[in-house]
Amino acid sequence: MDFKKHQGYDNGFNGYNTDYTHYMSQLTLVGSKTVTNLVTSLSSEGHPVTCIIYTIMLPWAADVARHLGIPSVLYWIQPATVFSIYYRYFHGHDGLIDSHKDDPSFQVKLPNLPPLEIQDLPSFLLSPNDVIYSFVFKTIEQLFGVFDREEAKPTVLVNTFDALEVDALTSVEEVEMIGIGPDLFEHGTEGYMEWLDSKPPSSVVYVSFGTLAVLQEKQMEEISKGLELSGRDFLWVVNKMQRREVLLNERGMFVNWCNQMEVLSHPSIGCFVTHCGWNSTVESLVSGVPTVRSGRRKHWRRWAKEGHLIGT
């Protein structure tokens, strides 16, 4: 299946060197045309599309579906609790939150959610004028505007499960949230599973900071030194460009990507060094792997302490 490239973005998104507003406008323009043509073509070939599933950064896909008369469903990759926070912010609670952004301990009470402090809220709501955050903030704002244009009750597939967020999944009456659990789609293994098979139980440290993280050189050096001093074998997900900043260590294996759920379920994994993104949090919880947190996800720790998640 071929998709047209953005004009001027033949090599894709280029991080800090990219004009976010222009990039997203091109993505919306080209993406809308491409998806419309694809759906029309499939229908003419006797394979009508009956539903379009889209993710957080593609709100325009819902408008395309509406224009074509096809139902659309959002696939929300963050917690149901975070979805509810965003929904309340963009539906009448923005003033309360904005007026107390400089008071991290101020307690916010949102409908059907436990009391939260300002510092527990998603960072995109607290720094909307930041270069990177403003781009994401505007896109999320557009996303929640989609729900207001829907005639029927919107449906959202959430990367969580009922036993973990039973109250959060029903916290927004205007939206039907369905917990579907972690993504179990199978990918290639690049040989890392065979490598894990050769290691003793609970002996390998798994390191991953998400697909978007770009660590500073000093951070890379410190992490690699720590792994070396641990004397443990490790599997580290890091792109090739950053591997040159890592001290070579014969005990480790580096991959660009891995099936994280499969890795965490492997008996050789004894520890997970993580940024505590939501996917990593849920998957480590499901797999029962101890974690070492690195990053700014203070709300995970607080929610765990207060019983909203499981933590030690």
CSV table of C-alpha atoms in Angstrom, one decimal:
chain,number,residue,atom,x,y,z
A,1,MET,CA,0.0,0.0,0.0
A,2,ASP,CA,1.6,3.3,-1.1
A,3,PHE,CA,1.0,6.7,0.5
A,4,LYS,CA,2.0,10.1,-0.9
A,5,LYS,CA,4.8,11.9,0.9
A,6,HIS,CA,4.4,15.4,2.3
A,7,GLN,CA,5.7,18.0,0.0
A,8,GLY,CA,9.0,19.1,1.4
A,9,TYR,CA,9.1,16.2,3.9
A,10,ASP,CA,10.4,13.3,1.7
A,11,ASN,CA,12.5,12.0,4.6
A,12,GLY,CA,9.7,12.4,7.2
A,13,PHE,CA,9.6,14.4,10.4
A,14,ASN,CA,12.9,16.0,11.4
A,15,GLY,CA,12.4,16.9,15.0
A,16,TYR,CA,13.5,20.4,16.2
A,17,ASN,CA,14.5,21.5,12.7
A,18,THR,CA,10.9,21.2,11.5
A,19,ASP,CA,8.2,23.8,11.4
A,20,TYR,CA,5.5,21.9,13.3
A,21,THR,CA,2.5,24.0,12.2
A,22,HIS,CA,3.5,23.6,8.5
A,23,TYR,CA,4.3,19.9,8.9
A,24,MET,CA,0.9,19.2,10.5
A,25,SER,CA,-1.0,21.2,7.9
A,26,GLN,CA,0.7,19.2,5.2
A,27,LEU,CA,0.0,16.0,7.0
A,28,THR,CA,-3.7,16.9,7.3
A,29,LEU,CA,-3.9,18.0,3.6
A,30,VAL,CA,-2.0,15.0,2.1
A,31,GLY,CA,-3.3,12.5,4.6
A,32,SER,CA,-6.9,13.5,4.1
A,33,LYS,CA,-6.6,13.1,0.3
A,34,THR,CA,-4.8,9.9,0.5
A,35,VAL,CA,-7.2,8.2,3.0
A,36,THR,CA,-10.2,9.4,1.0
A,37,ASN,CA,-8.7,8.0,-2.2
A,38,LEU,CA,-7.8,4.8,-0.5
A,39,VAL,CA,-11.3,4.3,1.0
A,40,THR,CA,-12.9,5.1,-2.3
A,41,SER,CA,-10.7,2.8,-4.2
A,42,LEU,CA,-11.3,-0.1,-1.8
A,43,SER,CA,-15.0,0.4,-2.1
A,44,SER,CA,-14.9,0.4,-5.9
A,45,GLU,CA,-13.0,-2.9,-5.7
A,46,GLY,CA,-15.7,-4.6,-3.6
A,47,HIS,CA,-13.9,-4.1,-0.2
A,48,PRO,CA,-15.8,-1.3,1.5
A,49,VAL,CA,-14.3,0.2,4.6
A,50,THR,CA,-16.8,0.0,7.5
A,51,CYS,CA,-14.7,1.8,10.2
A,52,ILE,CA,-11.6,4.1,10.4
A,53,ILE,CA,-9.5,3.7,13.6
A,54,TYR,CA,-7.1,6.6,14.2
A,55,THR,CA,-4.6,7.7,16.8
A,56,ILE,CA,-4.0,10.8,18.9
A,57,MET,CA,-2.0,12.8,16.5
A,58,LEU,CA,-4.4,12.3,13.5
A,59,PRO,CA,-7.7,14.0,14.4
A,60,TRP,CA,-8.3,14.9,10.7
A,61,ALA,CA,-9.0,11.1,10.1
A,62,ALA,CA,-12.3,11.4,12.0
A,63,ASP,CA,-13.3,14.3,9.7
A,64,VAL,CA,-12.5,12.2,6.7
A,65,ALA,CA,-14.6,9.4,8.0
A,66,ARG,CA,-17.5,11.7,8.7
A,67,HIS,CA,-17.3,13.1,5.2
A,68,LEU,CA,-17.4,9.6,3.8
A,69,GLY,CA,-20.2,8.5,6.0
A,70,ILE,CA,-18.1,5.9,7.8
A,71,PRO,CA,-17.9,5.5,11.6
A,72,SER,CA,-14.6,6.3,13.3
A,73,VAL,CA,-13.0,5.2,16.5
A,74,LEU,CA,-10.1,6.8,18.4
A,75,TYR,CA,-7.3,4.5,19.6
A,76,TRP,CA,-6.1,6.2,22.8
A,77,ILE,CA,-2.6,4.9,23.7
A,78,GLN,CA,-2.4,6.7,27.1
A,79,PRO,CA,-4.3,5.9,30.4
A,80,ALA,CA,-8.1,6.3,30.6
A,81,THR,CA,-7.4,8.7,33.5
A,82,VAL,CA,-5.4,10.9,31.3
A,83,PHE,CA,-8.1,10.9,28.6
A,84,SER,CA,-10.6,12.0,31.2
A,85,ILE,CA,-8.3,14.8,32.4
A,86,TYR,CA,-7.9,16.1,28.9
A,87,TYR,CA,-11.6,15.9,28.2
A,88,ARG,CA,-12.4,17.9,31.3
A,89,TYR,CA,-9.8,20.5,30.5
A,90,PHE,CA,-11.2,21.1,27.1
A,91,HIS,CA,-14.8,21.0,28.4
A,92,GLY,CA,-14.9,23.8,31.0
A,93,HIS,CA,-12.1,23.2,33.4
A,94,ASP,CA,-9.3,24.9,31.5
A,95,GLY,CA,-9.7,28.2,33.5
A,96,LEU,CA,-9.3,26.4,36.9
A,97,ILE,CA,-6.1,24.6,35.8
A,98,ASP,CA,-4.6,27.5,33.9
A,99,SER,CA,-5.0,29.9,36.8
A,100,HIS,CA,-3.0,27.5,39.2
A,101,LYS,CA,-0.2,26.3,36.9
A,102,ASP,CA,2.4,27.9,39.1
A,103,ASP,CA,1.2,26.1,42.2
A,104,PRO,CA,2.3,22.5,41.8
A,105,SER,CA,0.6,21.4,45.1
A,106,PHE,CA,-2.8,23.0,44.3
A,107,GLN,CA,-5.5,20.3,44.4
A,108,VAL,CA,-7.7,20.0,41.3
A,109,LYS,CA,-11.1,18.2,41.6
A,110,LEU,CA,-12.4,17.0,38.3
A,111,PRO,CA,-15.7,15.1,37.9
A,112,ASN,CA,-15.5,11.3,38.6
A,113,LEU,CA,-11.7,11.4,39.2
A,114,PRO,CA,-9.7,11.2,42.4
A,115,PRO,CA,-8.3,14.5,43.7
A,116,LEU,CA,-5.2,15.5,41.7
A,117,GLU,CA,-2.4,18.1,42.3
A,118,ILE,CA,-1.3,20.4,39.4
A,119,GLN,CA,2.0,18.5,39.2
A,120,ASP,CA,0.1,15.3,38.5
A,121,LEU,CA,-1.5,16.6,35.3
A,122,PRO,CA,-0.2,15.9,31.8
A,123,SER,CA,2.8,18.2,31.1
A,124,PHE,CA,1.2,19.3,27.8
A,125,LEU,CA,-1.4,21.2,29.7
A,126,LEU,CA,1.1,23.0,31.9
A,127,SER,CA,3.5,24.2,29.3
A,128,PRO,CA,1.3,24.9,26.1
A,129,ASN,CA,3.7,27.7,24.9
A,130,ASP,CA,6.7,25.4,24.8
A,131,VAL,CA,7.9,24.9,21.2
A,132,ILE,CA,7.3,21.1,21.3
A,133,TYR,CA,4.4,21.1,23.7
A,134,SER,CA,2.4,23.8,21.8
A,135,PHE,CA,2.4,21.6,18.7
A,136,VAL,CA,1.1,18.6,20.7
A,137,PHE,CA,-1.3,20.7,22.7
A,138,LYS,CA,-3.0,22.2,19.6
A,139,THR,CA,-3.3,18.7,18.1
A,140,ILE,CA,-4.9,17.3,21.2
A,141,GLU,CA,-7.2,20.3,21.4
A,142,GLN,CA,-8.3,19.5,17.8
A,143,LEU,CA,-8.8,15.9,18.7
A,144,PHE,CA,-11.2,16.6,21.6
A,145,GLY,CA,-13.0,19.1,19.3
A,146,VAL,CA,-13.8,16.1,17.1
A,147,PHE,CA,-16.0,14.6,19.7
A,148,ASP,CA,-18.1,17.8,19.8
A,149,ARG,CA,-18.8,17.4,16.1
A,150,GLU,CA,-20.0,13.8,16.4
A,151,GLU,CA,-23.7,13.1,16.2
A,152,ALA,CA,-23.5,9.7,17.9
A,153,LYS,CA,-21.8,9.0,21.2
A,154,PRO,CA,-18.0,8.7,20.3
A,155,THR,CA,-16.2,5.4,21.0
A,156,VAL,CA,-12.6,5.3,22.2
A,157,LEU,CA,-10.4,2.2,22.4
A,158,VAL,CA,-8.1,2.6,25.4
A,159,ASN,CA,-4.7,1.0,25.9
A,160,THR,CA,-5.7,-0.2,29.4
A,161,PHE,CA,-7.8,-2.9,31.1
A,162,ASP,CA,-10.9,-2.8,33.3
A,163,ALA,CA,-9.2,-4.2,36.5
A,164,LEU,CA,-6.6,-1.4,36.3
A,165,GLU,CA,-8.8,1.6,35.6
A,166,VAL,CA,-12.4,0.5,36.3
A,167,ASP,CA,-13.6,3.9,37.4
A,168,ALA,CA,-11.6,5.9,34.9
A,169,LEU,CA,-13.1,4.0,32.0
A,170,THR,CA,-16.6,5.2,33.0
A,171,SER,CA,-15.6,8.7,34.2
A,172,VAL,CA,-16.7,10.5,31.0
A,173,GLU,CA,-20.4,9.8,30.4
A,174,GLU,CA,-20.3,11.5,27.0
A,175,VAL,CA,-17.8,9.0,25.6
A,176,GLU,CA,-17.8,5.2,25.4
A,177,MET,CA,-14.3,4.1,26.6
A,178,ILE,CA,-13.4,0.4,26.0
A,179,GLY,CA,-10.3,-1.0,27.6
A,180,ILE,CA,-8.5,-3.3,25.1
A,181,GLY,CA,-5.3,-4.1,26.9
A,182,PRO,CA,-1.7,-3.9,25.5
A,183,ASP,CA,-1.0,-4.2,21.8
A,184,LEU,CA,-0.1,-7.9,21.0
A,185,PHE,CA,0.7,-7.4,17.3
A,186,GLU,CA,3.6,-9.7,16.3
A,187,HIS,CA,6.7,-8.2,14.7
A,188,GLY,CA,10.1,-9.5,13.7
A,189,THR,CA,12.6,-10.3,16.5
A,190,GLU,CA,16.0,-9.3,14.9
A,191,GLY,CA,17.5,-12.2,16.8
A,192,TYR,CA,17.1,-10.7,20.3
A,193,MET,CA,14.6,-13.4,21.4
A,194,GLU,CA,17.2,-16.1,20.6
A,195,TRP,CA,19.8,-14.1,22.6
A,196,LEU,CA,17.4,-13.9,25.6
A,197,ASP,CA,16.9,-17.7,25.3
A,198,SER,CA,20.6,-18.2,26.0
A,199,LYS,CA,20.5,-16.2,29.3
A,200,PRO,CA,19.7,-17.5,32.8
A,201,PRO,CA,16.3,-16.7,34.4
A,202,SER,CA,16.0,-13.1,35.8
A,203,SER,CA,19.5,-12.2,34.7
A,204,VAL,CA,19.0,-9.6,32.0
A,205,VAL,CA,18.3,-5.8,32.4
A,206,TYR,CA,16.0,-4.5,29.7
A,207,VAL,CA,16.5,-0.8,28.9
A,208,SER,CA,14.0,1.3,26.9
A,209,PHE,CA,13.0,4.9,27.1
A,210,GLY,CA,10.3,4.9,24.4
A,211,THR,CA,10.3,5.5,20.7
A,212,LEU,CA,10.6,9.3,20.8
A,213,ALA,CA,13.2,9.8,23.5
A,214,VAL,CA,16.5,11.3,22.4
A,215,LEU,CA,19.0,11.2,25.4
A,216,GLN,CA,21.9,13.6,25.9
A,217,GLU,CA,25.4,12.3,25.4
A,218,LYS,CA,26.1,12.5,29.2
A,219,GLN,CA,22.9,10.6,29.9
A,220,MET,CA,23.9,7.8,27.5
A,221,GLU,CA,27.4,7.6,29.1
A,222,GLU,CA,26.0,7.4,32.6
A,223,ILE,CA,23.5,4.7,31.7
A,224,SER,CA,26.1,2.6,29.9
A,225,LYS,CA,28.5,3.0,32.9
A,226,GLY,CA,25.8,1.9,35.3
A,227,LEU,CA,25.0,-1.1,33.2
A,228,GLU,CA,28.7,-2.0,33.0
A,229,LEU,CA,29.1,-1.7,36.8
A,230,SER,CA,26.0,-3.9,37.4
A,231,GLY,CA,27.8,-6.8,35.8
A,232,ARG,CA,24.5,-7.9,34.2
A,233,ASP,CA,23.6,-8.8,30.6
A,234,PHE,CA,21.4,-6.2,29.1
A,235,LEU,CA,19.1,-5.6,26.1
A,236,TRP,CA,18.9,-1.9,25.2
A,237,VAL,CA,16.5,-0.4,22.7
A,238,VAL,CA,18.4,2.6,21.2
A,239,ASN,CA,18.7,3.9,17.6
A,240,LYS,CA,21.9,3.5,15.7
A,241,MET,CA,22.8,7.2,15.7
A,242,GLN,CA,23.0,7.2,19.6
A,243,ARG,CA,24.9,3.9,19.9
A,244,ARG,CA,28.2,5.7,19.2
A,245,GLU,CA,27.7,7.5,22.5
A,246,VAL,CA,27.4,4.2,24.4
A,247,LEU,CA,30.5,2.5,25.9
A,248,LEU,CA,31.0,-0.8,24.1
A,249,ASN,CA,30.1,-3.7,26.4
A,250,GLU,CA,30.3,-7.3,25.4
A,251,ARG,CA,27.5,-8.2,27.8
A,252,GLY,CA,24.9,-6.2,26.0
A,253,MET,CA,22.7,-6.4,22.9
A,254,PHE,CA,21.4,-3.3,21.1
A,255,VAL,CA,18.3,-3.2,18.9
A,256,ASN,CA,16.4,-0.4,17.1
A,257,TRP,CA,13.1,-1.8,18.2
A,258,CYS,CA,11.7,-4.8,19.9
A,259,ASN,CA,8.4,-6.4,20.8
A,260,GLN,CA,8.3,-5.1,24.3
A,261,MET,CA,5.5,-7.3,25.6
A,262,GLU,CA,7.3,-10.4,24.3
A,263,VAL,CA,10.6,-9.3,25.9
A,264,LEU,CA,9.1,-8.5,29.3
A,265,SER,CA,7.4,-11.9,29.3
A,266,HIS,CA,10.7,-13.7,28.7
A,267,PRO,CA,11.9,-15.5,31.9
A,268,SER,CA,15.5,-14.1,31.4
A,269,ILE,CA,14.3,-10.5,32.1
A,270,GLY,CA,14.9,-9.5,35.7
A,271,CYS,CA,14.6,-5.7,35.6
A,272,PHE,CA,13.2,-3.0,33.3
A,273,VAL,CA,14.9,0.5,33.2
A,274,THR,CA,12.1,2.7,31.8
A,275,HIS,CA,10.8,6.3,31.4
A,276,CYS,CA,7.5,5.0,32.7
A,277,GLY,CA,5.5,5.8,29.6
A,278,TRP,CA,2.0,4.4,29.8
A,279,ASN,CA,2.7,1.4,27.4
A,280,SER,CA,5.8,0.5,29.5
A,281,THR,CA,3.9,0.9,32.8
A,282,VAL,CA,1.0,-1.4,31.7
A,283,GLU,CA,3.2,-4.0,30.1
A,284,SER,CA,5.6,-4.2,33.0
A,285,LEU,CA,2.6,-4.5,35.4
A,286,VAL,CA,1.1,-7.3,33.3
A,287,SER,CA,4.4,-9.1,33.0
A,288,GLY,CA,5.3,-8.7,36.7
A,289,VAL,CA,8.8,-7.3,36.0
A,290,PRO,CA,10.4,-4.9,38.6
A,291,THR,CA,11.1,-1.5,37.2
A,292,VAL,CA,13.6,1.3,37.7
A,293,ARG,CA,12.0,4.6,36.9
A,294,SER,CA,13.9,7.3,35.0
A,295,GLY,CA,12.0,10.5,34.0
A,296,ARG,CA,9.3,12.9,35.0
A,297,ARG,CA,6.3,10.6,35.5
A,298,LYS,CA,5.7,11.7,39.1
A,299,HIS,CA,2.0,11.1,38.9
A,300,TRP,CA,2.6,7.3,38.3
A,301,ARG,CA,4.4,7.2,41.6
A,302,ARG,CA,1.7,9.2,43.4
A,303,TRP,CA,-1.2,7.2,41.9
A,304,ALA,CA,0.6,4.0,42.9
A,305,LYS,CA,1.1,5.2,46.4
A,306,GLU,CA,-2.6,6.1,46.8
A,307,GLY,CA,-3.8,2.8,45.4
A,308,HIS,CA,-4.9,3.9,41.9
A,309,LEU,CA,-2.1,1.8,40.5
A,310,ILE,CA,0.1,-1.0,41.9
A,311,GLY,CA,3.5,0.1,43.1
A,312,THR,CA,6.3,-0.6,45.6
